[in-house]
Amino acid sequence: MSATLGVSSGAAGQAVTVYAAGTALTAIPLTAMTASVRRKPLLLLAMTAFLIANTLTAAAPGYAVLLFARFLAGVAAGLAWAILAGYARRIAPAGLEGRAIAIAMTGIPLALSLGVPAGTLLGQRVGWQAAFAAVSILTIAVVMWIIRSVPPVDQPSVARPALDRPAVERLPIERSPIERPGIVGAGRSSARQTLKVPGVAAILLVVVAFVLGHTIIYAYIAPYLWHAGLGPSTDAVLLAFGLACLVSIWYVGRGIDQHLRTLALTGAALFTLSVAVMAATQAHPVVWIAAVVWGLGWGGMPTLLQTAAGQAGLRGGPAVADTAQAILVTLWNAAMALGGIIGGLILQDLGAATAATAAAILGAISLLIITATHRNAFPTTQTTP
């Protein structure tokens, strides 16, 4: 990128920064502004904007156009990400909402574990423009699939009737003054209202700690592996990590509706253990095993955290649940950006092993929060919303 556009590597790297900024700055307000818009047209609008942004990126004649295109891509991706979990929950059969979210959100951990290496490889072999052009082609296919196959849903502010479920299975609903009688969650929900719903704030704290810890080490895994003497095997280690992520995603998808708390505890524990081992030793076989355990812990956590946020948010109604997802998206991207900065500073001043130590501390914090929040955020008894 830097060679093609005639800018420094650091300036080219700001394409990632403006993408994250586009998501972080607009996910919450756009979700609130579109609370009364039907989900299918809104999702198609977001995907179309994403298509335009990536096509413009591939054809960018200069640096300024590139930055604008990446910001637009971040805005579109943030909106789509914020509404996908709620969309999946609404069209799923009763009792399988968590599994539906797991299926719908599989792309996030897949992109983080496999998409980045694949895009890097394509960029090295063909050129960075080809990587963005490939994303545009895939986006066209997704848009066509949404048009043909994805069912529409009611207005997002209108909850599905709960008459077909026993009263003991329904979550308590906190109605705001702006809601119309007989409609749960009508109107918009502010971030402040959402954070007051029991369990939501704790889940978001886990998101920040867990994603920050993961990014601190993942963003600089190559320097760590070179420090451990595994530099030439970086691609193979990342492949092992990615395959372990796939196993984790599959396993979480099977049990998330019945065992969300247990799976979240297990994921946080596996992540914390793996990066703590990486901090303690750089022995080659141990690092390989730790990378696999890391993938097993990380792969299903995005789905678990989004499902937990959606279920906790439903105590305030569907609009609150959607706002909780938007806040999650914002904090997720902010934690990734901050993790890159903190990880770089640690790597420069203290070394790669210290970055793994910092990740382990943050993993332990997330594990402690999950353990402590057994009533609302990660309840011991799974409740069907």
mmCIF file of C-alpha atoms in Angstrom:
data_model
loop_
_atom_site.group_PDB
_atom_site.id
_atom_site.type_symbol
_atom_site.label_atom_id
_atom_site.label_comp_id
_atom_site.label_asym_id
_atom_site.label_seq_id
_atom_site.Cartn_x
_atom_site.Cartn_y
_atom_site.Cartn_z
ATOM 1 C CA MET A 1 0.000 0.000 0.000
ATOM 2 C CA SER A 2 2.661 2.469 1.035
ATOM 3 C CA ALA A 3 4.655 1.916 -2.178
ATOM 4 C CA THR A 4 1.599 2.186 -4.426
ATOM 5 C CA LEU A 5 0.179 5.302 -2.778
ATOM 6 C CA GLY A 6 3.514 7.003 -2.168
ATOM 7 C CA VAL A 7 3.146 7.279 1.604
ATOM 8 C CA SER A 8 5.037 5.839 4.564
ATOM 9 C CA SER A 9 4.164 2.473 6.077
ATOM 10 C CA GLY A 10 2.864 4.239 9.175
ATOM 11 C CA ALA A 11 0.566 6.410 7.069
ATOM 12 C CA ALA A 12 -0.707 3.374 5.185
ATOM 13 C CA GLY A 13 -1.433 1.709 8.497
ATOM 14 C CA GLN A 14 -3.859 4.508 9.330
ATOM 15 C CA ALA A 15 -6.283 2.815 6.933
ATOM 16 C CA VAL A 16 -6.922 0.366 9.779
ATOM 17 C CA THR A 17 -7.297 3.205 12.276
ATOM 18 C CA VAL A 18 -9.922 5.102 10.281
ATOM 19 C CA TYR A 19 -11.851 1.861 9.671
ATOM 20 C CA ALA A 20 -12.013 1.215 13.409
ATOM 21 C CA ALA A 21 -12.906 4.865 14.010
ATOM 22 C CA GLY A 22 -15.779 4.636 11.530
ATOM 23 C CA THR A 23 -17.203 1.686 13.421
ATOM 24 C CA ALA A 24 -16.580 3.032 16.920
ATOM 25 C CA LEU A 25 -17.969 6.502 16.265
ATOM 26 C CA THR A 26 -21.146 5.533 14.432
ATOM 27 C CA ALA A 27 -22.349 2.104 15.622
ATOM 28 C CA ILE A 28 -24.309 3.414 18.636
ATOM 29 C CA PRO A 29 -25.904 6.517 17.035
ATOM 30 C CA LEU A 30 -26.787 4.674 13.810
ATOM 31 C CA THR A 31 -28.369 1.827 15.752
ATOM 32 C CA ALA A 32 -30.478 4.324 17.700
ATOM 33 C CA MET A 33 -31.439 6.280 14.569
ATOM 34 C CA THR A 34 -32.512 3.134 12.726
ATOM 35 C CA ALA A 35 -34.443 1.558 15.621
ATOM 36 C CA SER A 36 -37.737 1.792 13.698
ATOM 37 C CA VAL A 37 -36.345 0.652 10.338
ATOM 38 C CA ARG A 38 -37.081 -2.885 9.171
ATOM 39 C CA ARG A 39 -34.051 -5.112 9.539
ATOM 40 C CA LYS A 40 -33.800 -6.651 6.053
ATOM 41 C CA PRO A 41 -33.714 -3.361 4.079
ATOM 42 C CA LEU A 42 -31.341 -1.922 6.671
ATOM 43 C CA LEU A 43 -29.002 -4.913 6.410
ATOM 44 C CA LEU A 44 -29.055 -4.651 2.606
ATOM 45 C CA LEU A 45 -28.253 -0.939 2.855
ATOM 46 C CA ALA A 46 -25.295 -1.626 5.152
ATOM 47 C CA MET A 47 -23.957 -4.381 2.880
ATOM 48 C CA THR A 48 -24.342 -2.179 -0.205
ATOM 49 C CA ALA A 49 -22.386 0.596 1.498
ATOM 50 C CA PHE A 50 -19.738 -1.988 2.447
ATOM 51 C CA LEU A 51 -19.567 -3.103 -1.202
ATOM 52 C CA ILE A 52 -19.136 0.466 -2.433
ATOM 53 C CA ALA A 53 -16.474 1.181 0.181
ATOM 54 C CA ASN A 54 -14.345 -1.860 -0.653
ATOM 55 C CA THR A 55 -14.678 -1.310 -4.400
ATOM 56 C CA LEU A 56 -13.605 2.289 -3.910
ATOM 57 C CA THR A 57 -10.678 1.095 -1.802
ATOM 58 C CA ALA A 58 -9.500 -1.260 -4.543
ATOM 59 C CA ALA A 59 -9.716 1.516 -7.145
ATOM 60 C CA ALA A 60 -8.509 4.367 -4.902
ATOM 61 C CA PRO A 61 -6.463 6.830 -6.973
ATOM 62 C CA GLY A 62 -4.863 8.398 -3.924
ATOM 63 C CA TYR A 63 -4.349 8.310 -0.179
ATOM 64 C CA ALA A 64 -7.231 10.645 0.732
ATOM 65 C CA VAL A 65 -9.760 8.569 -1.208
ATOM 66 C CA LEU A 66 -8.413 5.424 0.444
ATOM 67 C CA LEU A 67 -8.949 6.847 3.931
ATOM 68 C CA PHE A 68 -12.484 7.972 3.063
ATOM 69 C CA ALA A 69 -13.301 4.525 1.674
ATOM 70 C CA ARG A 70 -11.993 2.753 4.772
ATOM 71 C CA PHE A 71 -13.978 5.063 7.060
ATOM 72 C CA LEU A 72 -17.142 4.309 5.047
ATOM 73 C CA ALA A 73 -16.389 0.579 5.248
ATOM 74 C CA GLY A 74 -16.081 0.873 9.021
ATOM 75 C CA VAL A 75 -19.416 2.663 9.285
ATOM 76 C CA ALA A 76 -21.168 0.022 7.162
ATOM 77 C CA ALA A 77 -19.558 -2.917 8.955
ATOM 78 C CA GLY A 78 -20.350 -1.460 12.376
ATOM 79 C CA LEU A 79 -24.039 -1.055 11.533
ATOM 80 C CA ALA A 80 -24.289 -4.557 10.059
ATOM 81 C CA TRP A 81 -22.481 -6.096 13.027
ATOM 82 C CA ALA A 82 -24.725 -4.267 15.496
ATOM 83 C CA ILE A 83 -27.983 -5.573 13.981
ATOM 84 C CA LEU A 84 -26.974 -9.099 12.909
ATOM 85 C CA ALA A 85 -27.232 -10.754 16.308
ATOM 86 C CA GLY A 86 -30.684 -9.286 16.942
ATOM 87 C CA TYR A 87 -31.808 -10.264 13.443
ATOM 88 C CA ALA A 88 -30.685 -13.852 13.948
ATOM 89 C CA ARG A 89 -32.408 -13.977 17.324
ATOM 90 C CA ARG A 90 -35.722 -12.784 15.857
ATOM 91 C CA ILE A 91 -35.927 -15.318 13.026
ATOM 92 C CA ALA A 92 -34.750 -18.289 15.101
ATOM 93 C CA PRO A 93 -37.112 -20.916 16.525
ATOM 94 C CA ALA A 94 -37.872 -20.539 20.219
ATOM 95 C CA GLY A 95 -35.117 -22.039 22.363
ATOM 96 C CA LEU A 96 -32.496 -21.897 19.612
ATOM 97 C CA GLU A 97 -31.749 -18.174 19.659
ATOM 98 C CA GLY A 98 -28.200 -18.681 20.936
ATOM 99 C CA ARG A 99 -27.388 -21.231 18.250
ATOM 100 C CA ALA A 100 -28.783 -18.889 15.584
ATOM 101 C CA ILE A 101 -26.530 -16.088 16.815
ATOM 102 C CA ALA A 102 -23.592 -18.508 16.839
ATOM 103 C CA ILE A 103 -24.204 -19.385 13.201
ATOM 104 C CA ALA A 104 -24.797 -15.789 12.107
ATOM 105 C CA MET A 105 -21.741 -14.422 13.903
ATOM 106 C CA THR A 106 -19.349 -17.194 12.878
ATOM 107 C CA GLY A 107 -17.823 -14.827 10.335
ATOM 108 C CA ILE A 108 -16.270 -12.608 13.008
ATOM 109 C CA PRO A 109 -13.902 -15.152 14.582
ATOM 110 C CA LEU A 110 -13.323 -16.702 11.149
ATOM 111 C CA ALA A 111 -12.272 -13.340 9.756
ATOM 112 C CA LEU A 112 -9.998 -12.652 12.716
ATOM 113 C CA SER A 113 -8.358 -16.077 12.632
ATOM 114 C CA LEU A 114 -8.332 -16.972 8.924
ATOM 115 C CA GLY A 115 -9.345 -13.914 6.918
ATOM 116 C CA VAL A 116 -6.357 -11.777 7.873
ATOM 117 C CA PRO A 117 -3.750 -14.396 6.836
ATOM 118 C CA ALA A 118 -5.683 -15.137 3.632
ATOM 119 C CA GLY A 119 -5.909 -11.454 2.735
ATOM 120 C CA THR A 120 -2.225 -10.973 3.470
ATOM 121 C CA LEU A 121 -1.293 -13.915 1.257
ATOM 122 C CA LEU A 122 -3.452 -12.647 -1.620
ATOM 123 C CA GLY A 123 -2.018 -9.173 -1.239
ATOM 124 C CA GLN A 124 1.549 -10.497 -1.362
ATOM 125 C CA ARG A 125 0.923 -12.706 -4.392
ATOM 126 C CA VAL A 126 -1.348 -10.467 -6.494
ATOM 127 C CA GLY A 127 -1.476 -7.036 -4.878
ATOM 128 C CA TRP A 128 -3.389 -5.349 -2.070
ATOM 129 C CA GLN A 129 -6.042 -4.076 -4.498
ATOM 130 C CA ALA A 130 -6.910 -7.683 -5.386
ATOM 131 C CA ALA A 131 -7.641 -8.469 -1.739
ATOM 132 C CA PHE A 132 -10.246 -5.685 -1.526
ATOM 133 C CA ALA A 133 -11.663 -6.598 -4.927
ATOM 134 C CA ALA A 134 -12.131 -10.166 -3.669
ATOM 135 C CA VAL A 135 -14.044 -8.843 -0.670
ATOM 136 C CA SER A 136 -16.293 -6.869 -3.029
ATOM 137 C CA ILE A 137 -17.046 -9.988 -5.077
ATOM 138 C CA LEU A 138 -17.906 -11.907 -1.923
ATOM 139 C CA THR A 139 -20.109 -9.032 -0.775
ATOM 140 C CA ILE A 140 -22.103 -9.153 -4.027
ATOM 141 C CA ALA A 141 -22.744 -12.848 -3.440
ATOM 142 C CA VAL A 142 -23.862 -12.148 0.139
ATOM 143 C CA VAL A 143 -26.214 -9.356 -0.958
ATOM 144 C CA MET A 144 -27.836 -11.640 -3.546
ATOM 145 C CA TRP A 145 -28.214 -14.377 -0.934
ATOM 146 C CA ILE A 146 -29.837 -11.959 1.539
ATOM 147 C CA ILE A 147 -32.323 -10.822 -1.125
ATOM 148 C CA ARG A 148 -33.270 -14.377 -2.070
ATOM 149 C CA SER A 149 -33.111 -16.297 1.197
ATOM 150 C CA VAL A 150 -33.143 -14.176 4.357
ATOM 151 C CA PRO A 151 -36.680 -13.721 5.727
ATOM 152 C CA PRO A 152 -37.918 -10.282 6.759
ATOM 153 C CA VAL A 153 -38.856 -9.598 10.377
ATOM 154 C CA ASP A 154 -41.239 -7.234 12.126
ATOM 155 C CA GLN A 155 -40.237 -3.781 13.237
ATOM 156 C CA PRO A 156 -37.274 -4.218 15.616
ATOM 157 C CA SER A 157 -39.142 -2.407 18.368
ATOM 158 C CA VAL A 158 -41.918 -4.978 18.433
ATOM 159 C CA ALA A 159 -41.225 -8.108 20.440
ATOM 160 C CA ARG A 160 -42.414 -11.514 19.308
ATOM 161 C CA PRO A 161 -45.535 -12.736 21.127
ATOM 162 C CA ALA A 162 -44.654 -14.710 24.236
ATOM 163 C CA LEU A 163 -48.031 -16.411 24.563
ATOM 164 C CA ASP A 164 -46.638 -19.722 23.342
ATOM 165 C CA ARG A 165 -44.170 -19.915 26.238
ATOM 166 C CA PRO A 166 -44.718 -20.547 29.949
ATOM 167 C CA ALA A 167 -44.648 -17.404 32.041
ATOM 168 C CA VAL A 168 -41.740 -18.718 34.119
ATOM 169 C CA GLU A 169 -39.532 -18.732 31.020
ATOM 170 C CA ARG A 170 -40.026 -15.072 30.165
ATOM 171 C CA LEU A 171 -37.441 -12.510 31.158
ATOM 172 C CA PRO A 172 -38.687 -9.585 33.241
ATOM 173 C CA ILE A 173 -39.185 -6.508 31.054
ATOM 174 C CA GLU A 174 -38.277 -3.019 32.156
ATOM 175 C CA ARG A 175 -40.499 -0.615 30.225
ATOM 176 C CA SER A 176 -39.275 2.899 29.561
ATOM 177 C CA PRO A 177 -41.601 5.908 29.591
ATOM 178 C CA ILE A 178 -41.418 6.192 25.777
ATOM 179 C CA GLU A 179 -42.892 2.752 25.184
ATOM 180 C CA ARG A 180 -46.435 2.404 23.898
ATOM 181 C CA PRO A 181 -48.797 0.148 25.866
ATOM 182 C CA GLY A 182 -48.680 -3.432 24.685
ATOM 183 C CA ILE A 183 -45.369 -3.093 22.836
ATOM 184 C CA VAL A 184 -42.135 -4.122 24.494
ATOM 185 C CA GLY A 185 -39.087 -2.007 23.747
ATOM 186 C CA ALA A 186 -40.823 0.457 21.410
ATOM 187 C CA GLY A 187 -38.876 3.542 20.477
ATOM 188 C CA ARG A 188 -35.193 4.141 20.951
ATOM 189 C CA SER A 189 -32.929 3.119 23.780
ATOM 190 C CA SER A 190 -30.032 5.296 24.892
ATOM 191 C CA ALA A 191 -26.663 3.930 25.929
ATOM 192 C CA ARG A 192 -27.295 5.131 29.486
ATOM 193 C CA GLN A 193 -30.612 3.268 29.683
ATOM 194 C CA THR A 194 -28.997 0.154 28.277
ATOM 195 C CA LEU A 195 -26.123 0.155 30.749
ATOM 196 C CA LYS A 196 -28.604 0.285 33.635
ATOM 197 C CA VAL A 197 -30.117 -3.062 32.631
ATOM 198 C CA PRO A 198 -28.738 -5.728 35.026
ATOM 199 C CA GLY A 199 -25.843 -7.672 33.558
ATOM 200 C CA VAL A 200 -25.136 -5.532 30.487
ATOM 201 C CA ALA A 201 -22.320 -3.434 31.975
ATOM 202 C CA ALA A 202 -20.535 -6.526 33.343
ATOM 203 C CA ILE A 203 -20.650 -8.241 29.949
ATOM 204 C CA LEU A 204 -19.221 -5.153 28.278
ATOM 205 C CA LEU A 205 -16.388 -5.057 30.834
ATOM 206 C CA VAL A 206 -15.560 -8.645 29.865
ATOM 207 C CA VAL A 207 -15.562 -7.602 26.200
ATOM 208 C CA VAL A 208 -13.053 -4.827 26.855
ATOM 209 C CA ALA A 209 -10.726 -6.955 29.004
ATOM 210 C CA PHE A 210 -10.858 -10.041 26.791
ATOM 211 C CA VAL A 211 -10.502 -8.303 23.411
ATOM 212 C CA LEU A 212 -7.784 -6.002 24.744
ATOM 213 C CA GLY A 213 -5.810 -8.976 26.062
ATOM 214 C CA HIS A 214 -6.254 -10.964 22.856
ATOM 215 C CA THR A 215 -5.218 -8.064 20.616
ATOM 216 C CA ILE A 216 -2.132 -7.163 22.660
ATOM 217 C CA ILE A 217 -0.601 -10.539 21.830
ATOM 218 C CA TYR A 218 -2.338 -11.416 18.532
ATOM 219 C CA ALA A 219 -1.399 -8.151 16.800
ATOM 220 C CA TYR A 220 2.276 -8.877 17.552
ATOM 221 C CA ILE A 221 2.310 -12.654 17.350
ATOM 222 C CA ALA A 222 4.949 -12.574 14.595
ATOM 223 C CA PRO A 223 7.544 -10.735 16.759
ATOM 224 C CA TYR A 224 6.731 -13.096 19.625
ATOM 225 C CA LEU A 225 7.273 -16.164 17.437
ATOM 226 C CA TRP A 226 10.562 -14.770 16.104
ATOM 227 C CA HIS A 227 11.610 -14.167 19.717
ATOM 228 C CA ALA A 228 10.730 -17.805 20.445
ATOM 229 C CA GLY A 229 12.709 -19.029 17.430
ATOM 230 C CA LEU A 230 9.563 -19.948 15.468
ATOM 231 C CA GLY A 231 9.593 -17.033 13.035
ATOM 232 C CA PRO A 232 9.759 -19.187 9.861
ATOM 233 C CA SER A 233 6.762 -21.182 11.142
ATOM 234 C CA THR A 234 4.512 -18.157 11.770
ATOM 235 C CA ASP A 235 2.047 -19.107 9.015
ATOM 236 C CA ALA A 236 1.832 -22.690 10.268
ATOM 237 C CA VAL A 237 1.263 -21.599 13.886
ATOM 238 C CA LEU A 238 -1.489 -19.206 12.781
ATOM 239 C CA LEU A 239 -3.066 -21.999 10.745
ATOM 240 C CA ALA A 240 -3.097 -24.256 13.814
ATOM 241 C CA PHE A 241 -4.618 -21.393 15.798
ATOM 242 C CA GLY A 242 -7.275 -20.854 13.123
ATOM 243 C CA LEU A 243 -8.228 -24.528 12.935
ATOM 244 C CA ALA A 244 -8.593 -24.610 16.717
ATOM 245 C CA CYS A 245 -10.863 -21.567 16.425
ATOM 246 C CA LEU A 246 -13.085 -23.495 14.002
ATOM 247 C CA VAL A 247 -13.383 -26.364 16.494
ATOM 248 C CA SER A 248 -14.277 -23.888 19.242
ATOM 249 C CA ILE A 249 -16.914 -22.185 17.081
ATOM 250 C CA TRP A 250 -18.519 -25.530 16.249
ATOM 251 C CA TYR A 251 -18.563 -26.693 19.866
ATOM 252 C CA VAL A 252 -19.917 -23.398 21.207
ATOM 253 C CA GLY A 253 -22.653 -23.394 18.574
ATOM 254 C CA ARG A 254 -23.842 -26.799 19.743
ATOM 255 C CA GLY A 255 -24.124 -25.937 23.425
ATOM 256 C CA ILE A 256 -24.574 -22.196 23.729
ATOM 257 C CA ASP A 257 -28.324 -22.285 24.420
ATOM 258 C CA GLN A 258 -27.900 -24.619 27.400
ATOM 259 C CA HIS A 259 -24.385 -23.940 28.707
ATOM 260 C CA LEU A 260 -23.469 -20.319 27.941
ATOM 261 C CA ARG A 261 -21.943 -19.665 31.379
ATOM 262 C CA THR A 262 -19.869 -22.856 31.394
ATOM 263 C CA LEU A 263 -18.606 -22.202 27.867
ATOM 264 C CA ALA A 264 -17.706 -18.593 28.685
ATOM 265 C CA LEU A 265 -15.784 -19.670 31.789
ATOM 266 C CA THR A 266 -13.988 -22.357 29.805
ATOM 267 C CA GLY A 267 -13.081 -19.989 26.968
ATOM 268 C CA ALA A 268 -11.689 -17.330 29.308
ATOM 269 C CA ALA A 269 -9.771 -19.942 31.301
ATOM 270 C CA LEU A 270 -8.221 -21.546 28.209
ATOM 271 C CA PHE A 271 -7.165 -18.154 26.842
ATOM 272 C CA THR A 272 -5.644 -17.064 30.147
ATOM 273 C CA LEU A 273 -3.791 -20.346 30.597
ATOM 274 C CA SER A 274 -2.411 -20.383 27.057
ATOM 275 C CA VAL A 275 -0.994 -16.847 27.040
ATOM 276 C CA ALA A 276 0.358 -17.285 30.572
ATOM 277 C CA VAL A 277 2.277 -20.330 29.331
ATOM 278 C CA MET A 278 3.519 -18.323 26.337
ATOM 279 C CA ALA A 279 4.778 -15.671 28.754
ATOM 280 C CA ALA A 280 6.556 -18.246 30.910
ATOM 281 C CA THR A 281 8.338 -20.256 28.233
ATOM 282 C CA GLN A 282 9.281 -20.127 24.583
ATOM 283 C CA ALA A 283 9.953 -23.850 24.217
ATOM 284 C CA HIS A 284 8.847 -24.811 20.707
ATOM 285 C CA PRO A 285 6.466 -27.723 21.456
ATOM 286 C CA VAL A 286 4.881 -25.790 24.316
ATOM 287 C CA VAL A 287 4.282 -22.701 22.161
ATOM 288 C CA TRP A 288 2.588 -24.857 19.508
ATOM 289 C CA ILE A 289 0.283 -26.415 22.113
ATOM 290 C CA ALA A 290 -0.412 -23.014 23.673
ATOM 291 C CA ALA A 291 -1.409 -21.602 20.265
ATOM 292 C CA VAL A 292 -3.942 -24.413 19.800
ATOM 293 C CA VAL A 293 -5.340 -23.949 23.325
ATOM 294 C CA TRP A 294 -5.536 -20.203 22.654
ATOM 295 C CA GLY A 295 -7.616 -20.873 19.535
ATOM 296 C CA LEU A 296 -9.925 -23.189 21.475
ATOM 297 C CA GLY A 297 -10.483 -20.474 24.061
ATOM 298 C CA TRP A 298 -10.837 -17.553 21.673
ATOM 299 C CA GLY A 299 -12.841 -18.984 18.766
ATOM 300 C CA GLY A 300 -16.265 -19.139 20.411
ATOM 301 C CA MET A 301 -15.940 -16.121 22.703
ATOM 302 C CA PRO A 302 -17.253 -13.496 20.233
ATOM 303 C CA THR A 303 -20.455 -15.501 19.856
ATOM 304 C CA LEU A 304 -20.728 -16.122 23.606
ATOM 305 C CA LEU A 305 -20.282 -12.459 24.466
ATOM 306 C CA GLN A 306 -22.744 -11.245 21.833
ATOM 307 C CA THR A 307 -25.316 -13.807 22.913
ATOM 308 C CA ALA A 308 -24.878 -12.862 26.573
ATOM 309 C CA ALA A 309 -25.249 -9.154 25.747
ATOM 310 C CA GLY A 310 -28.370 -9.797 23.696
ATOM 311 C CA GLN A 311 -30.009 -11.920 26.384
ATOM 312 C CA ALA A 312 -29.210 -9.443 29.142
ATOM 313 C CA GLY A 313 -30.413 -6.545 27.004
ATOM 314 C CA LEU A 314 -33.743 -8.255 26.366
ATOM 315 C CA ARG A 315 -34.668 -7.554 29.992
ATOM 316 C CA GLY A 316 -35.263 -4.012 28.751
ATOM 317 C CA GLY A 317 -36.847 -5.028 25.443
ATOM 318 C CA PRO A 318 -35.620 -5.629 21.868
ATOM 319 C CA ALA A 319 -34.555 -1.998 21.363
ATOM 320 C CA VAL A 320 -32.317 -2.215 24.423
ATOM 321 C CA ALA A 321 -30.872 -5.501 23.181
ATOM 322 C CA ASP A 322 -29.962 -3.885 19.861
ATOM 323 C CA THR A 323 -28.355 -0.931 21.631
ATOM 324 C CA ALA A 324 -26.363 -3.352 23.788
ATOM 325 C CA GLN A 325 -25.035 -4.959 20.599
ATOM 326 C CA ALA A 326 -24.089 -1.530 19.215
ATOM 327 C CA ILE A 327 -22.191 -0.654 22.399
ATOM 328 C CA LEU A 328 -20.472 -4.038 22.236
ATOM 329 C CA VAL A 329 -19.361 -3.372 18.646
ATOM 330 C CA THR A 330 -18.033 0.055 19.632
ATOM 331 C CA LEU A 331 -16.103 -1.231 22.634
ATOM 332 C CA TRP A 332 -14.833 -4.238 20.682
ATOM 333 C CA ASN A 333 -13.263 -2.039 18.002
ATOM 334 C CA ALA A 334 -11.971 0.449 20.558
ATOM 335 C CA ALA A 335 -10.326 -2.395 22.495
ATOM 336 C CA MET A 336 -8.730 -3.704 19.299
ATOM 337 C CA ALA A 337 -7.324 -0.274 18.466
ATOM 338 C CA LEU A 338 -6.106 0.267 22.029
ATOM 339 C CA GLY A 339 -4.644 -3.236 22.138
ATOM 340 C CA GLY A 340 -2.569 -2.508 19.069
ATOM 341 C CA ILE A 341 -1.200 0.661 20.662
ATOM 342 C CA ILE A 342 -0.526 -0.881 24.085
ATOM 343 C CA GLY A 343 0.943 -4.038 22.565
ATOM 344 C CA GLY A 344 3.295 -1.979 20.406
ATOM 345 C CA LEU A 345 4.516 0.028 23.387
ATOM 346 C CA ILE A 346 5.046 -3.109 25.472
ATOM 347 C CA LEU A 347 6.850 -4.842 22.630
ATOM 348 C CA GLN A 348 9.137 -1.864 22.082
ATOM 349 C CA ASP A 349 9.998 -1.215 25.730
ATOM 350 C CA LEU A 350 9.620 -4.562 27.521
ATOM 351 C CA GLY A 351 9.641 -7.345 24.941
ATOM 352 C CA ALA A 352 7.321 -9.927 23.442
ATOM 353 C CA ALA A 353 7.081 -12.129 26.543
ATOM 354 C CA THR A 354 5.792 -9.172 28.575
ATOM 355 C CA ALA A 355 3.039 -8.634 26.006
ATOM 356 C CA ALA A 356 1.918 -12.213 26.684
ATOM 357 C CA THR A 357 1.997 -11.491 30.427
ATOM 358 C CA ALA A 358 -0.223 -8.445 29.968
ATOM 359 C CA ALA A 359 -2.643 -10.540 27.900
ATOM 360 C CA ALA A 360 -2.759 -13.168 30.655
ATOM 361 C CA ILE A 361 -3.568 -10.536 33.300
ATOM 362 C CA LEU A 362 -6.433 -9.171 31.211
ATOM 363 C CA GLY A 363 -7.654 -12.700 30.552
ATOM 364 C CA ALA A 364 -7.679 -13.367 34.291
ATOM 365 C CA ILE A 365 -9.706 -10.190 34.850
ATOM 366 C CA SER A 366 -12.314 -11.312 32.322
ATOM 367 C CA LEU A 367 -12.427 -14.750 33.965
ATOM 368 C CA LEU A 368 -12.994 -13.183 37.389
ATOM 369 C CA ILE A 369 -15.837 -11.014 36.097
ATOM 370 C CA ILE A 370 -17.572 -13.984 34.453
ATOM 371 C CA THR A 371 -17.161 -16.009 37.646
ATOM 372 C CA ALA A 372 -18.608 -13.247 39.812
ATOM 373 C CA THR A 373 -21.598 -12.360 37.623
ATOM 374 C CA HIS A 374 -23.590 -15.566 38.002
ATOM 375 C CA ARG A 375 -26.927 -13.805 38.530
ATOM 376 C CA ASN A 376 -27.526 -11.530 35.520
ATOM 377 C CA ALA A 377 -24.612 -11.307 33.068
ATOM 378 C CA PHE A 378 -23.640 -14.975 32.890
ATOM 379 C CA PRO A 379 -26.420 -16.677 34.851
ATOM 380 C CA THR A 380 -25.957 -20.111 36.342
ATOM 381 C CA THR A 381 -29.402 -21.167 35.069
ATOM 382 C CA GLN A 382 -29.954 -20.533 31.366
ATOM 383 C CA THR A 383 -33.176 -18.605 30.707
ATOM 384 C CA THR A 384 -34.938 -18.470 27.356
ATOM 385 C CA PRO A 385 -35.706 -14.856 26.362
#
